[in-house]
Amino acid sequence: MAACRLLTRDSAAQLLSNIDTVLTDCDGVLWQGTEALPGAAKTIAKLREMGKRIFFVTNNSTKSRLSYVEKLKNLGFEANEEEVYGTAYIAALYLKNIAKVTGKVYMVGNKEMAKELDLQGISYTGVGPDPIEGTVTDWKTLPLDPEVTTVLVGFDEHLSYMKMIKAASYLSNENVQFVATNTDERLPVGNGRVIPGTGCILAAVHTAADRDPVILGKPSKFMFEVIKERHDLDPNRTMMIGDKLTTDIMLGHNCGLTTLLVLSGVTSLEEARQMQASNSIEHQKCVPHYYLNNMGELGDIL
Amino acid sequence: MAACRLLTRDSAAQLLSNIDTVLTDCDGVLWQGTEALPGAAKTIAKLREMGKRIFFVTNNSTKSRLSYVEKLKNLGFEANEEEVYGTAYIAALYLKNIAKVTGKVYMVGNKEMAKELDLQGISYTGVGPDPIEGTVTDWKTLPLDPEVTTVLVGFDEHLSYMKMIKAASYLSNENVQFVATNTDERLPVGNGRVIPGTGCILAAVHTAADRDPVILGKPSKFMFEVIKERHDLDPNRTMMIGDKLTTDIMLGHNCGLTTLLVLSGVTSLEEARQMQASNSIEHQKCVPHYYLNNMGELGDIL
C-alpha cells in the first residue's frame, strides 16, 4: 500500500535504481500556464543523463503532439514527438484503431484535436464557434448530418448551446459512439479566477445526452496501455509523476506504477493525507508512494 | 404510501371531494412546446367550474409571470398573474426576500428572468451573448465586477465558455451566493432532437465552481411554501399534477400533497412502476398516488 512518504535523498537513490522509465504530467508539474516551473527542465535533463526514458502524459487536449514538442522546447525541455502523449493524439488513435470510426465525428473540441484527427485520416465536423440562433421551434427540427457516427468531447472554448443540442441529438441515436478526452474540472490559476476544464464542458453534454462516454485520459489505463505496447515498458520499473490525485496518481495505481506527487499544482499535502486516512478503496488508489514540493526538488536530491 | 393507481371515474369523484386546490405543471401536462395538449384547457375549465383553485407551477425559467399568462391565454387556458409560479419569478422573490441580495447578481440566464429581477428592483449583469475572446493568458486576469455578490443560474441559450469562467470566478469568493432555478436535464421533443434543459447549463457551472447551489425549483419545497403562505393552502386538500417523477411528484411528497402523474410528458408508466418496485426512500417519493394518460382524460372522468 502506498504511504505518501517524503522522497529523501536516500530513498530517491534506492527508488531510481529500480526505475528505467519516467512518465510525467505537464500542467502543474513542468509548467503553470505559459511558464516553466523552477528547476523542472533541469530535473528532466538529469533523469535523461541517468539513462531514464521520459514520456510526457497529459490530459490536456488543447495541443497536438507537434504543438507539445514546440511548447516543451520553448520552455527549455528536451523532447521529441514520440515522447508526448496528450489526449488530442490519444483520442485520434482510439477513434482510428479501437472504435474504428467510419463516417464522421461530431467534435465538441478544438483545432489541435482536429489536427490529430486529420493525421489519422478521420473526418469530422463541429470545430469553431457555433452560436445559437432561432428558437425552440427551429431547434427541434435542426438538420443533423447523417454521416455522423461518433461524438467526441474535449476542451472547447467555443462551447455553445447550439453545440449542446447537436451533440445530445446525435447521441440520442444509440449507435452513435460517445468518447471524451478527460474529466479534469478546472485549471486553477490563482488570483480569484477559475479556468474551467474539459470536465465542465463534458458535464453539460453528458447531462444533456444522459449517456456515459468512454473516457480516454488519466486515470483510464488506455493512455498507458498505448505507451507500454509501443515502447515495451515494464510497469514495475516505471514511475508516474503528477500533481493530481484522481488522475495522475490513480493512473499509476491502475497500471501498477510507482507514484510521486508534486505539490506545485492542484493538490495540497493535506488532501493526500485525507485520502490516506480514508478506508475507501477508491481513495487508497489516490495515495502516492512518495511526494515532493516540486520537480526542482527531485533534481536536487538525485 | 403512494401506489400509482389508475384514476378511475369513481376514485376521481372521491378524490376531488377532498381537494380544493390543484397545482399543475405546464410543459408536458398542459402543452408540448407551442401546442396545447388535447383536452387540457377543457379540464382546467372544468376544475374551475367545480370551484377548485388552480396554480400553474413550472420549473421552466424562460418566461416571466406576464409571459406565462399570455401563453396560457393564447393556448386557451384561463389564467391570471397571481396563479402563475415559474422559477424566473421565484428566483427574483428568493433573491429579494430570503437571500436579501445587495450589490449585483451575475446571471447565467435570460431576458425573462431579467424582467422579474427588474420588478423586484435587483441589479444584475451577464444577460445575452458573451462570446469567448483571447487566450488563457487573458482569461486569468479577466476583470470581475466587484459589485457582484450572487450568481444566479437558469436557462441560458447564450451559455458560453466566457460565462463559465466568470460564474466560476465569482463563485471562488465564498461570500458570493450561488442560486439556481432548477435542474431539469432536457426537454424531449421527439424526432431525434434533444433540447438541453437548465440542468445541463448548471452542470457546467457547478463542475467549474465546485460548489453546490441553492436550487429553487421543484422538488424543492420553496416554490410550494411561497404559494401556501400567500394563498393559505391546506396541503391535505391540495393535488399536484405533473409529468415528471423527480420534480413534480417528489415535490408533492415533499409537501404532503396528493399526486397525479400524467403520461403525456417525459415519464412512462414503466418508469413509475420501477420507482414503485424500488426499496429506496428517494424512489418511493417519486411514486404518484394516481396516474392518467393525459389531462384530457381527467376532464372526461370528472
Coordinates of C-alpha atoms in Angstrom, one line a residue:
Chain A
M1 CA 0.0 0.0 0.0
A2 CA 1.2 3.5 -0.9
A3 CA 2.2 5.6 2.1
C4 CA 2.7 9.2 0.9
R5 CA 6.3 9.5 2.2
L6 CA 8.5 12.4 1.6
L7 CA 11.1 11.4 -1.0
T8 CA 14.5 11.9 0.6
R9 CA 18.0 11.7 -1.0
D10 CA 18.4 8.2 0.3
S11 CA 15.1 6.9 -0.8
A12 CA 15.4 8.6 -4.2
A13 CA 18.7 6.8 -4.9
Q14 CA 17.1 3.5 -3.9
L15 CA 13.9 4.3 -5.9
L16 CA 15.7 5.4 -9.1
S17 CA 17.9 2.3 -9.2
N18 CA 14.7 0.3 -9.7
I19 CA 13.2 2.6 -12.4
D20 CA 14.1 2.9 -16.0
T21 CA 11.1 4.9 -17.3
V22 CA 9.5 8.1 -16.0
L23 CA 6.0 9.3 -17.1
T24 CA 5.4 12.9 -16.1
D25 CA 2.3 15.1 -16.2
C26 CA 2.8 18.6 -17.6
D27 CA 0.4 21.3 -16.2
G28 CA 1.3 21.9 -12.6
V29 CA 4.4 19.7 -12.8
L30 CA 6.6 21.0 -15.6
W31 CA 4.8 24.3 -16.1
Q32 CA 2.0 26.5 -14.9
G33 CA 0.2 28.1 -17.9
T34 CA 2.9 29.6 -20.1
E35 CA 5.7 29.5 -17.5
A36 CA 8.1 26.6 -16.7
L37 CA 8.2 25.7 -13.0
P38 CA 11.6 26.4 -11.5
G39 CA 14.1 23.5 -11.8
A40 CA 11.7 21.2 -13.7
A41 CA 13.7 21.3 -17.0
K42 CA 17.0 20.6 -15.1
T43 CA 15.3 17.6 -13.4
I44 CA 14.2 16.1 -16.7
A45 CA 17.7 16.6 -18.2
K46 CA 19.2 14.9 -15.1
L47 CA 16.8 12.0 -15.4
R48 CA 17.9 11.6 -19.1
E49 CA 21.5 11.7 -18.1
M50 CA 20.8 8.9 -15.7
G51 CA 19.6 6.9 -18.7
K52 CA 15.9 7.1 -17.9
R53 CA 13.4 7.2 -20.7
I54 CA 10.9 10.1 -20.4
F55 CA 7.2 10.3 -21.5
F56 CA 5.1 13.4 -21.2
V57 CA 1.5 12.3 -20.5
T58 CA -1.2 15.0 -20.2
N59 CA -5.0 15.0 -20.1
N60 CA -4.9 18.5 -21.7
S61 CA -6.5 18.2 -25.2
T62 CA -5.6 21.7 -26.4
K63 CA -2.4 20.7 -28.1
S64 CA -1.3 18.2 -30.8
R65 CA 1.9 16.3 -30.3
L66 CA 3.8 18.7 -32.5
S67 CA 2.5 21.7 -30.5
Y68 CA 3.5 20.0 -27.3
V69 CA 7.0 19.4 -28.5
E70 CA 7.2 23.0 -29.5
K71 CA 6.0 24.2 -26.1
L72 CA 8.4 21.8 -24.3
K73 CA 11.3 23.1 -26.3
N74 CA 10.3 26.7 -25.8
L75 CA 10.2 26.2 -22.0
G76 CA 13.7 24.5 -22.0
F77 CA 12.7 20.8 -22.0
E78 CA 14.3 18.5 -24.5
A79 CA 11.6 16.4 -26.1
N80 CA 10.6 14.6 -29.3
E81 CA 7.2 13.7 -30.8
E82 CA 7.5 10.1 -29.8
E83 CA 7.7 11.0 -26.1
V84 CA 4.5 13.1 -26.0
Y85 CA 1.1 11.6 -25.2
G86 CA -1.8 14.1 -24.9
T87 CA -5.5 13.3 -25.2
A88 CA -5.9 15.0 -28.6
Y89 CA -3.5 12.4 -30.0
I90 CA -4.8 9.6 -27.9
A91 CA -8.4 10.4 -29.0
A92 CA -7.4 10.2 -32.6
L93 CA -5.7 6.8 -32.0
Y94 CA -8.6 5.5 -30.2
L95 CA -11.1 6.5 -32.9
K96 CA -8.9 5.1 -35.6
N97 CA -7.7 1.8 -34.0
I98 CA -10.2 0.8 -31.3
A99 CA -13.6 2.5 -32.2
K100 CA -12.7 2.0 -35.9
V101 CA -14.8 5.0 -36.8
T102 CA -16.4 5.1 -40.2
G103 CA -18.4 8.2 -41.3
K104 CA -17.8 11.5 -39.4
V105 CA -17.0 12.6 -35.9
Y106 CA -19.1 15.5 -34.4
M107 CA -16.5 17.2 -32.3
V108 CA -17.0 19.4 -29.3
G109 CA -13.3 20.2 -29.3
N110 CA -10.6 22.4 -30.7
K111 CA -8.3 22.9 -33.7
E112 CA -5.4 20.9 -32.2
M113 CA -7.7 17.9 -31.8
A114 CA -8.8 18.4 -35.4
K115 CA -5.1 18.3 -36.5
E116 CA -4.6 14.9 -34.8
L117 CA -7.8 13.6 -36.5
D118 CA -6.5 14.9 -39.8
L119 CA -3.3 12.9 -39.3
Q120 CA -5.3 9.7 -38.8
G121 CA -7.5 10.4 -41.8
I122 CA -10.7 10.8 -39.7
S123 CA -13.5 13.1 -41.0
Y124 CA -15.1 15.5 -38.5
T125 CA -17.4 18.5 -38.2
G126 CA -18.2 20.9 -35.4
V127 CA -14.9 22.7 -34.7
G128 CA -15.1 26.5 -34.1
P129 CA -17.8 28.9 -33.0
D130 CA -21.4 27.8 -33.5
P131 CA -23.6 30.4 -31.8
I132 CA -27.3 29.8 -31.1
E133 CA -29.9 31.1 -33.5
G134 CA -33.7 30.8 -33.7
T135 CA -36.0 29.4 -31.0
V136 CA -37.0 26.0 -29.7
T137 CA -39.3 25.7 -32.8
D138 CA -36.2 25.8 -35.0
W139 CA -34.1 23.7 -32.7
K140 CA -36.4 20.8 -32.7
T141 CA -36.1 20.4 -36.4
L142 CA -32.4 21.2 -36.6
P143 CA -30.8 19.4 -39.5
L144 CA -28.3 16.7 -38.4
D145 CA -25.5 15.3 -40.5
P146 CA -26.5 11.7 -41.3
E147 CA -22.8 10.8 -41.7
V148 CA -22.0 11.4 -38.0
T149 CA -21.3 8.1 -36.2
T150 CA -19.3 9.4 -33.2
V151 CA -19.4 12.3 -30.8
L152 CA -16.0 13.3 -29.3
V153 CA -15.8 15.8 -26.5
G154 CA -12.6 17.6 -25.5
F155 CA -11.7 21.1 -24.5
D156 CA -13.8 23.6 -26.5
E157 CA -13.6 27.3 -25.7
H158 CA -16.4 27.7 -28.2
L159 CA -18.9 25.5 -26.3
S160 CA -22.4 26.8 -27.1
Y161 CA -26.0 25.8 -26.5
M162 CA -26.2 25.0 -30.2
K163 CA -23.3 22.5 -29.8
M164 CA -25.1 21.0 -26.8
I165 CA -28.3 20.5 -28.8
K166 CA -26.3 18.9 -31.7
A167 CA -24.1 16.6 -29.5
A168 CA -27.1 15.4 -27.4
S169 CA -29.3 14.9 -30.5
Y170 CA -26.6 12.9 -32.3
L171 CA -26.2 10.8 -29.1
S172 CA -30.0 10.1 -28.9
N173 CA -29.1 7.6 -31.6
E174 CA -27.7 4.7 -29.6
N175 CA -25.5 3.6 -32.5
V176 CA -23.6 6.8 -32.2
Q177 CA -20.4 6.4 -30.1
F178 CA -19.7 8.8 -27.2
V179 CA -16.0 9.4 -26.5
A180 CA -14.4 12.1 -24.2
T181 CA -10.8 13.1 -23.7
N182 CA -10.9 13.6 -20.0
T183 CA -12.8 14.9 -17.0
D184 CA -10.4 17.4 -15.3
E185 CA -12.7 20.0 -13.7
R186 CA -10.5 23.2 -13.7
L187 CA -7.2 24.7 -14.1
P188 CA -6.7 26.9 -11.0
V189 CA -4.7 30.0 -11.9
G190 CA -5.0 31.8 -8.5
N191 CA -6.0 35.4 -8.1
G192 CA -9.7 34.6 -7.9
R193 CA -10.0 33.4 -11.5
V194 CA -11.2 29.9 -12.4
I195 CA -10.4 28.4 -15.8
P196 CA -12.9 25.6 -16.4
G197 CA -11.6 22.4 -17.7
T198 CA -12.9 19.8 -20.2
G199 CA -14.8 18.2 -17.3
C200 CA -17.2 21.2 -17.2
I201 CA -17.8 21.0 -21.0
L202 CA -18.3 17.3 -20.7
A203 CA -20.7 17.7 -17.8
A204 CA -23.0 19.8 -19.9
V205 CA -23.0 17.4 -22.9
H206 CA -23.2 14.3 -20.6
T207 CA -26.2 15.7 -18.7
A208 CA -28.0 16.6 -22.0
A209 CA -27.3 13.2 -23.5
D210 CA -28.0 11.0 -20.5
R211 CA -25.3 8.6 -21.6
D212 CA -21.9 7.7 -20.3
P213 CA -18.9 8.4 -22.5
V214 CA -15.7 6.3 -22.9
I215 CA -13.1 8.5 -21.2
L216 CA -9.6 8.2 -22.5
G217 CA -7.5 10.4 -20.3
K218 CA -5.9 9.5 -16.9
P219 CA -6.9 7.6 -14.8
S220 CA -8.1 5.4 -17.6
K221 CA -5.5 2.8 -18.4
F222 CA -5.9 3.4 -22.2
M223 CA -3.1 6.0 -22.4
F224 CA -0.6 3.9 -20.5
E225 CA -1.5 0.8 -22.5
V226 CA -0.7 2.6 -25.7
I227 CA 2.7 3.8 -24.4
K228 CA 3.5 0.4 -22.8
E229 CA 2.8 -1.5 -26.0
R230 CA 4.7 0.8 -28.3
H231 CA 7.7 1.3 -26.1
D232 CA 7.8 -2.0 -24.4
L233 CA 7.5 -0.6 -20.8
D234 CA 7.8 -2.7 -17.7
P235 CA 5.2 -1.2 -15.2
N236 CA 7.4 -2.5 -12.3
R237 CA 10.2 -0.3 -13.5
T238 CA 8.1 2.8 -14.3
M239 CA 7.4 5.9 -12.2
M240 CA 4.5 8.3 -12.7
I241 CA 5.0 11.9 -11.6
G242 CA 1.9 14.1 -11.3
D243 CA 0.1 16.9 -9.3
K244 CA -3.4 15.4 -9.3
L245 CA -4.5 12.5 -7.1
T246 CA -7.6 11.4 -9.1
T247 CA -5.9 11.4 -12.4
D248 CA -2.1 11.1 -12.2
I249 CA -1.8 9.1 -9.0
M250 CA -4.8 6.9 -9.7
L251 CA -3.4 6.1 -13.2
G252 CA -0.2 5.0 -11.5
H253 CA -2.1 2.6 -9.2
N254 CA -4.4 1.4 -12.0
C255 CA -1.3 0.4 -14.0
G256 CA 1.0 -0.9 -11.2
L257 CA 3.5 2.0 -11.4
T258 CA 5.4 3.8 -8.6
T259 CA 3.8 7.2 -8.0
L260 CA 5.3 10.6 -7.0
L261 CA 3.1 13.5 -6.1
V262 CA 4.4 17.0 -6.6
L263 CA 2.7 19.8 -4.6
S264 CA 3.2 22.5 -7.3
G265 CA -0.2 22.0 -8.9
V266 CA -3.7 21.3 -7.8
T267 CA -3.1 19.2 -4.7
S268 CA -2.1 20.0 -1.2
L269 CA -0.4 17.5 1.1
E270 CA -3.4 17.7 3.4
E271 CA -5.6 16.4 0.6
A272 CA -3.2 13.5 0.0
R273 CA -3.3 12.8 3.8
Q274 CA -7.1 12.8 3.8
M275 CA -7.0 10.1 1.0
Q276 CA -4.5 8.1 3.0
A277 CA -6.7 8.3 6.1
S278 CA -9.8 7.1 4.3
N279 CA -10.9 3.4 4.2
S280 CA -12.3 3.7 0.7
I281 CA -10.6 1.6 -2.0
E282 CA -11.0 4.4 -4.5
H283 CA -9.3 6.9 -2.1
Q284 CA -6.5 4.5 -1.4
K285 CA -5.8 4.5 -5.2
C286 CA -5.2 8.2 -4.9
V287 CA -2.4 7.9 -2.3
P288 CA 1.0 8.5 -3.8
H289 CA 4.0 6.3 -2.8
Y290 CA 6.1 9.5 -2.4
Y291 CA 5.7 13.2 -2.5
L292 CA 8.0 16.3 -3.0
N293 CA 7.2 20.0 -3.2
N294 CA 8.1 20.2 -6.9
M295 CA 10.1 18.8 -9.7
G296 CA 13.0 21.0 -9.0
E297 CA 13.5 19.3 -5.6
L298 CA 13.6 15.9 -7.4
G299 CA 16.6 17.2 -9.4
D300 CA 18.3 18.5 -6.3
I301 CA 18.2 15.1 -4.5
L302 CA 19.2 12.9 -7.4
Chain B
M1 CA -47.6 5.1 0.7
A2 CA -48.4 6.1 -2.8
A3 CA -49.5 3.2 -5.1
C4 CA -49.5 4.5 -8.7
R5 CA -53.2 3.6 -9.3
L6 CA -55.1 4.4 -12.5
L7 CA -57.5 7.2 -11.6
T8 CA -61.0 5.9 -12.4
R9 CA -64.3 7.8 -12.6
D10 CA -65.2 6.5 -9.1
S11 CA -61.9 7.2 -7.5
A12 CA -61.8 10.7 -9.2
A13 CA -65.1 11.7 -7.6
Q14 CA -63.9 10.5 -4.2
L15 CA -60.5 12.3 -4.6
L16 CA -61.9 15.6 -5.9
S17 CA -64.3 15.8 -3.0
N18 CA -61.3 16.0 -0.7
I19 CA -59.4 18.6 -2.8
D20 CA -59.9 22.3 -3.1
T21 CA -56.6 23.4 -4.8
V22 CA -54.9 22.0 -7.8
L23 CA -51.3 22.7 -8.7
T24 CA -50.3 21.8 -12.2
D25 CA -47.1 21.6 -14.1
C26 CA -47.2 23.1 -17.6
D27 CA -44.6 21.6 -20.1
G28 CA -45.8 18.0 -20.9
V29 CA -49.0 18.4 -19.0
L30 CA -50.8 21.4 -20.5
W31 CA -48.7 21.9 -23.6
Q32 CA -45.8 20.5 -25.5
G33 CA -43.6 23.3 -26.9
T34 CA -46.0 25.7 -28.5
E35 CA -49.0 23.5 -28.8
A36 CA -51.7 22.8 -26.2
L37 CA -52.2 19.1 -25.3
P38 CA -55.7 17.9 -26.3
G39 CA -58.4 18.4 -23.7
A40 CA -56.1 20.1 -21.2
A41 CA -57.8 23.5 -21.4
K42 CA -61.2 21.9 -21.0
T43 CA -60.0 20.0 -17.9
I44 CA -58.7 23.2 -16.2
A45 CA -62.0 25.0 -17.0
K46 CA -64.0 22.1 -15.5
L47 CA -61.9 22.1 -12.4
R48 CA -62.6 25.8 -12.0
E49 CA -66.3 25.2 -12.5
M50 CA -66.1 22.7 -9.7
G51 CA -64.8 25.5 -7.5
K52 CA -61.1 24.4 -7.4
R53 CA -58.4 26.9 -7.2
I54 CA -55.7 26.5 -9.8
F55 CA -52.0 27.3 -9.7
F56 CA -49.6 26.8 -12.6
V57 CA -46.2 25.7 -11.2
T58 CA -43.3 25.3 -13.6
N59 CA -39.5 24.9 -13.3
N60 CA -39.1 26.5 -16.7
S61 CA -37.3 29.8 -16.2
T62 CA -37.7 31.2 -19.8
K63 CA -40.8 33.1 -19.0
S64 CA -41.9 35.9 -16.6
R65 CA -45.3 35.6 -15.0
L66 CA -46.8 38.0 -17.5
S67 CA -45.4 36.0 -20.4
Y68 CA -46.9 32.8 -18.9
V69 CA -50.3 34.4 -18.6
E70 CA -50.1 35.4 -22.2
K71 CA -49.0 31.9 -23.3
L72 CA -51.8 30.3 -21.2
K73 CA -54.4 32.6 -22.7
N74 CA -53.1 32.0 -26.3
L75 CA -53.4 28.3 -25.8
G76 CA -57.0 28.6 -24.4
F77 CA -56.4 28.4 -20.7
E78 CA -58.0 31.0 -18.4
A79 CA -55.3 32.3 -16.0
N80 CA -54.2 35.4 -14.1
E81 CA -50.8 36.5 -12.9
E82 CA -51.5 35.5 -9.3
E83 CA -51.9 31.9 -10.4
V84 CA -48.6 31.5 -12.1
Y85 CA -45.4 30.4 -10.4
G86 CA -42.3 29.9 -12.6
T87 CA -38.7 29.8 -11.5
A88 CA -37.9 33.2 -13.1
Y89 CA -40.3 34.8 -10.7
I90 CA -39.5 32.5 -7.8
A91 CA -35.8 33.3 -8.2
A92 CA -36.4 37.0 -8.0
L93 CA -38.5 36.5 -4.9
Y94 CA -35.9 34.4 -3.3
L95 CA -33.1 36.9 -4.0
K96 CA -35.2 39.8 -2.7
N97 CA -36.8 38.3 0.4
I98 CA -34.6 35.4 1.5
A99 CA -31.1 35.9 0.2
K100 CA -31.7 39.7 0.7
V101 CA -29.2 40.4 -2.1
T102 CA -27.3 43.7 -2.0
G103 CA -25.0 44.6 -4.9
K104 CA -25.3 42.9 -8.2
V105 CA -26.4 39.5 -9.5
Y106 CA -24.2 37.8 -12.2
M107 CA -26.8 36.0 -14.2
V108 CA -26.3 33.0 -16.4
G109 CA -29.9 33.3 -17.5
N110 CA -32.3 35.0 -19.9
K111 CA -34.2 38.2 -20.6
E112 CA -37.4 37.0 -18.9
M113 CA -35.5 36.2 -15.7
A114 CA -34.1 39.7 -16.0
K115 CA -37.6 41.2 -16.2
E116 CA -38.6 39.5 -12.9
L117 CA -35.4 40.9 -11.3
D118 CA -36.3 44.3 -12.6
L119 CA -39.7 44.1 -11.0
Q120 CA -38.0 43.3 -7.6
G121 CA -35.5 46.2 -8.1
I122 CA -32.5 43.8 -8.2
S123 CA -29.4 44.8 -10.2
Y124 CA -27.8 42.3 -12.5
T125 CA -25.3 41.7 -15.3
G126 CA -24.5 38.9 -17.7
V127 CA -27.7 38.5 -19.8
G128 CA -27.2 38.0 -23.5
P129 CA -24.3 36.7 -25.7
D130 CA -20.8 36.8 -24.2
P131 CA -18.5 35.0 -26.7
I132 CA -15.1 33.9 -25.7
E133 CA -12.1 36.1 -26.7
G134 CA -8.4 35.9 -26.1
T135 CA -6.4 33.1 -24.6
V136 CA -5.9 31.6 -21.1
T137 CA -3.4 34.4 -20.5
D138 CA -6.2 37.0 -20.9
W139 CA -8.8 34.8 -19.0
K140 CA -6.7 34.5 -15.9
T141 CA -6.7 38.3 -15.5
L142 CA -10.2 38.8 -16.6
P143 CA -11.8 41.9 -14.9
L144 CA -14.5 40.9 -12.5
D145 CA -17.3 43.3 -11.3
P146 CA -16.6 44.0 -7.6
E147 CA -20.3 44.7 -7.0
V148 CA -21.3 41.1 -7.8
T149 CA -22.5 39.3 -4.6
T150 CA -24.6 36.5 -6.2
V151 CA -24.5 34.1 -9.1
L152 CA -27.9 33.0 -10.4
V153 CA -28.1 30.2 -13.0
G154 CA -31.2 29.5 -15.1
F155 CA -31.9 28.7 -18.7
D156 CA -29.4 30.5 -20.9
E157 CA -29.3 29.7 -24.6
H158 CA -26.2 32.0 -24.7
L159 CA -24.2 29.9 -22.3
S160 CA -20.5 30.4 -23.4
Y161 CA -17.1 29.4 -22.0
M162 CA -16.6 33.1 -21.1
K163 CA -19.7 32.9 -18.9
M164 CA -18.4 29.7 -17.3
I165 CA -15.1 31.4 -16.5
K166 CA -16.9 34.4 -15.0
A167 CA -19.5 32.5 -13.0
A168 CA -16.9 30.1 -11.5
S169 CA -14.5 33.0 -10.8
Y170 CA -17.2 35.0 -8.9
L171 CA -18.0 31.8 -7.0
S172 CA -14.4 31.3 -6.0
N173 CA -15.2 34.0 -3.4
E174 CA -17.1 32.1 -0.7
N175 CA -19.1 35.1 0.2
V176 CA -20.8 35.1 -3.2
Q177 CA -24.1 33.3 -3.1
F178 CA -24.9 30.5 -5.6
V179 CA -28.5 30.1 -6.6
A180 CA -30.1 28.1 -9.4
T181 CA -33.6 27.9 -10.8
N182 CA -33.8 24.1 -11.4
T183 CA -32.0 21.0 -12.6
D184 CA -34.3 19.6 -15.3
E185 CA -32.0 17.9 -17.7
R186 CA -33.8 18.1 -21.1
L187 CA -37.0 18.8 -22.9
P188 CA -37.5 15.8 -25.2
V189 CA -39.2 16.9 -28.4
G190 CA -39.0 13.6 -30.2
N191 CA -37.7 13.1 -33.8
G192 CA -34.2 12.5 -32.6
R193 CA -33.6 16.0 -31.4
V194 CA -32.7 16.8 -27.7
I195 CA -33.3 20.3 -26.3
P196 CA -31.0 20.5 -23.2
G197 CA -32.5 22.0 -20.1
T198 CA -31.2 24.2 -17.3
G199 CA -29.7 21.2 -15.6
C200 CA -27.1 20.9 -18.4
I201 CA -26.1 24.6 -18.1
L202 CA -26.0 24.3 -14.3
A203 CA -23.9 21.1 -14.6
A204 CA -21.2 23.1 -16.5
V205 CA -21.1 26.0 -13.9
H206 CA -21.4 23.6 -11.0
T207 CA -18.5 21.5 -12.1
A208 CA -16.4 24.6 -12.7
A209 CA -17.3 26.2 -9.4
D210 CA -17.0 23.0 -7.2
R211 CA -19.8 24.4 -5.0
D212 CA -23.4 23.4 -4.5
P213 CA -26.1 25.9 -5.4
V214 CA -29.4 26.6 -3.6
I215 CA -31.9 25.1 -6.0
L216 CA -35.4 26.8 -6.1
G217 CA -37.5 24.7 -8.5
K218 CA -39.4 21.5 -7.9
P219 CA -38.8 19.3 -5.9
S220 CA -37.5 21.9 -3.5
K221 CA -40.3 23.0 -1.2
F222 CA -39.5 26.6 -1.6
M223 CA -42.0 27.2 -4.5
F224 CA -44.8 25.5 -2.7
E225 CA -44.1 27.3 0.6
V226 CA -44.4 30.7 -1.2
I227 CA -47.8 29.7 -2.7
K228 CA -49.1 28.1 0.5
E229 CA -48.3 31.2 2.6
R230 CA -49.7 33.7 0.1
H231 CA -52.9 31.8 -0.7
D232 CA -53.4 30.0 2.6
L233 CA -53.3 26.5 1.1
D234 CA -54.1 23.3 3.1
P235 CA -51.6 20.6 1.8
N236 CA -54.1 17.9 2.8
R237 CA -56.6 19.4 0.4
T238 CA -54.1 20.1 -2.5
M239 CA -53.3 18.0 -5.5
M240 CA -50.2 18.2 -7.6
I241 CA -50.4 17.2 -11.3
G242 CA -47.2 16.7 -13.3
D243 CA -45.4 14.6 -15.9
K244 CA -42.0 14.2 -14.1
L245 CA -41.3 11.9 -11.2
T246 CA -38.2 13.6 -9.7
T247 CA -39.6 17.1 -9.8
D248 CA -43.5 17.2 -9.8
I249 CA -44.2 14.0 -7.9
M250 CA -41.4 14.4 -5.5
L251 CA -42.5 18.0 -4.8
G252 CA -45.9 16.6 -3.9
H253 CA -44.5 14.1 -1.5
N254 CA -42.1 16.7 0.0
C255 CA -45.1 18.9 0.8
G256 CA -47.7 16.3 1.8
L257 CA -49.9 16.7 -1.4
T258 CA -51.8 14.1 -3.3
T259 CA -50.1 13.4 -6.6
L260 CA -51.3 12.6 -10.1
L261 CA -48.9 11.6 -12.9
V262 CA -49.9 12.2 -16.5
L263 CA -48.0 10.2 -19.1
S264 CA -48.1 12.9 -21.8
G265 CA -44.6 14.2 -21.0
V266 CA -41.3 12.8 -20.0
T267 CA -42.3 9.8 -17.9
S268 CA -43.6 6.3 -19.0
L269 CA -45.8 4.1 -16.7
E270 CA -42.9 1.6 -16.7
E271 CA -40.6 4.2 -15.1
A272 CA -43.2 4.9 -12.4
R273 CA -43.5 1.2 -11.8
Q274 CA -39.7 0.9 -11.4
M275 CA -39.8 3.6 -8.7
Q276 CA -42.6 1.7 -7.0
A277 CA -40.7 -1.6 -7.0
S278 CA -37.6 0.0 -5.5
N279 CA -36.9 0.0 -1.8
S280 CA -35.1 3.3 -1.9
I281 CA -36.8 6.1 0.2
E282 CA -35.9 8.6 -2.6
H283 CA -37.6 6.4 -5.2
Q284 CA -40.7 6.0 -3.1
K285 CA -41.0 9.7 -3.0
C286 CA -41.3 9.6 -6.8
V287 CA -44.3 7.2 -6.9
P288 CA -47.5 9.1 -7.7
H289 CA -50.8 8.3 -5.9
Y290 CA -52.6 8.1 -9.2
Y291 CA -51.9 8.3 -12.9
L292 CA -53.7 9.0 -16.2
N293 CA -52.6 9.2 -19.8
N294 CA -53.2 12.9 -20.0
M295 CA -55.1 15.9 -18.6
G296 CA -57.8 15.4 -21.2
E297 CA -58.7 12.1 -19.5
L298 CA -59.1 13.8 -16.2
G299 CA -61.7 16.2 -17.7
D300 CA -63.5 13.2 -19.2
I301 CA -63.9 11.4 -15.9
L302 CA -64.8 14.4 -13.7

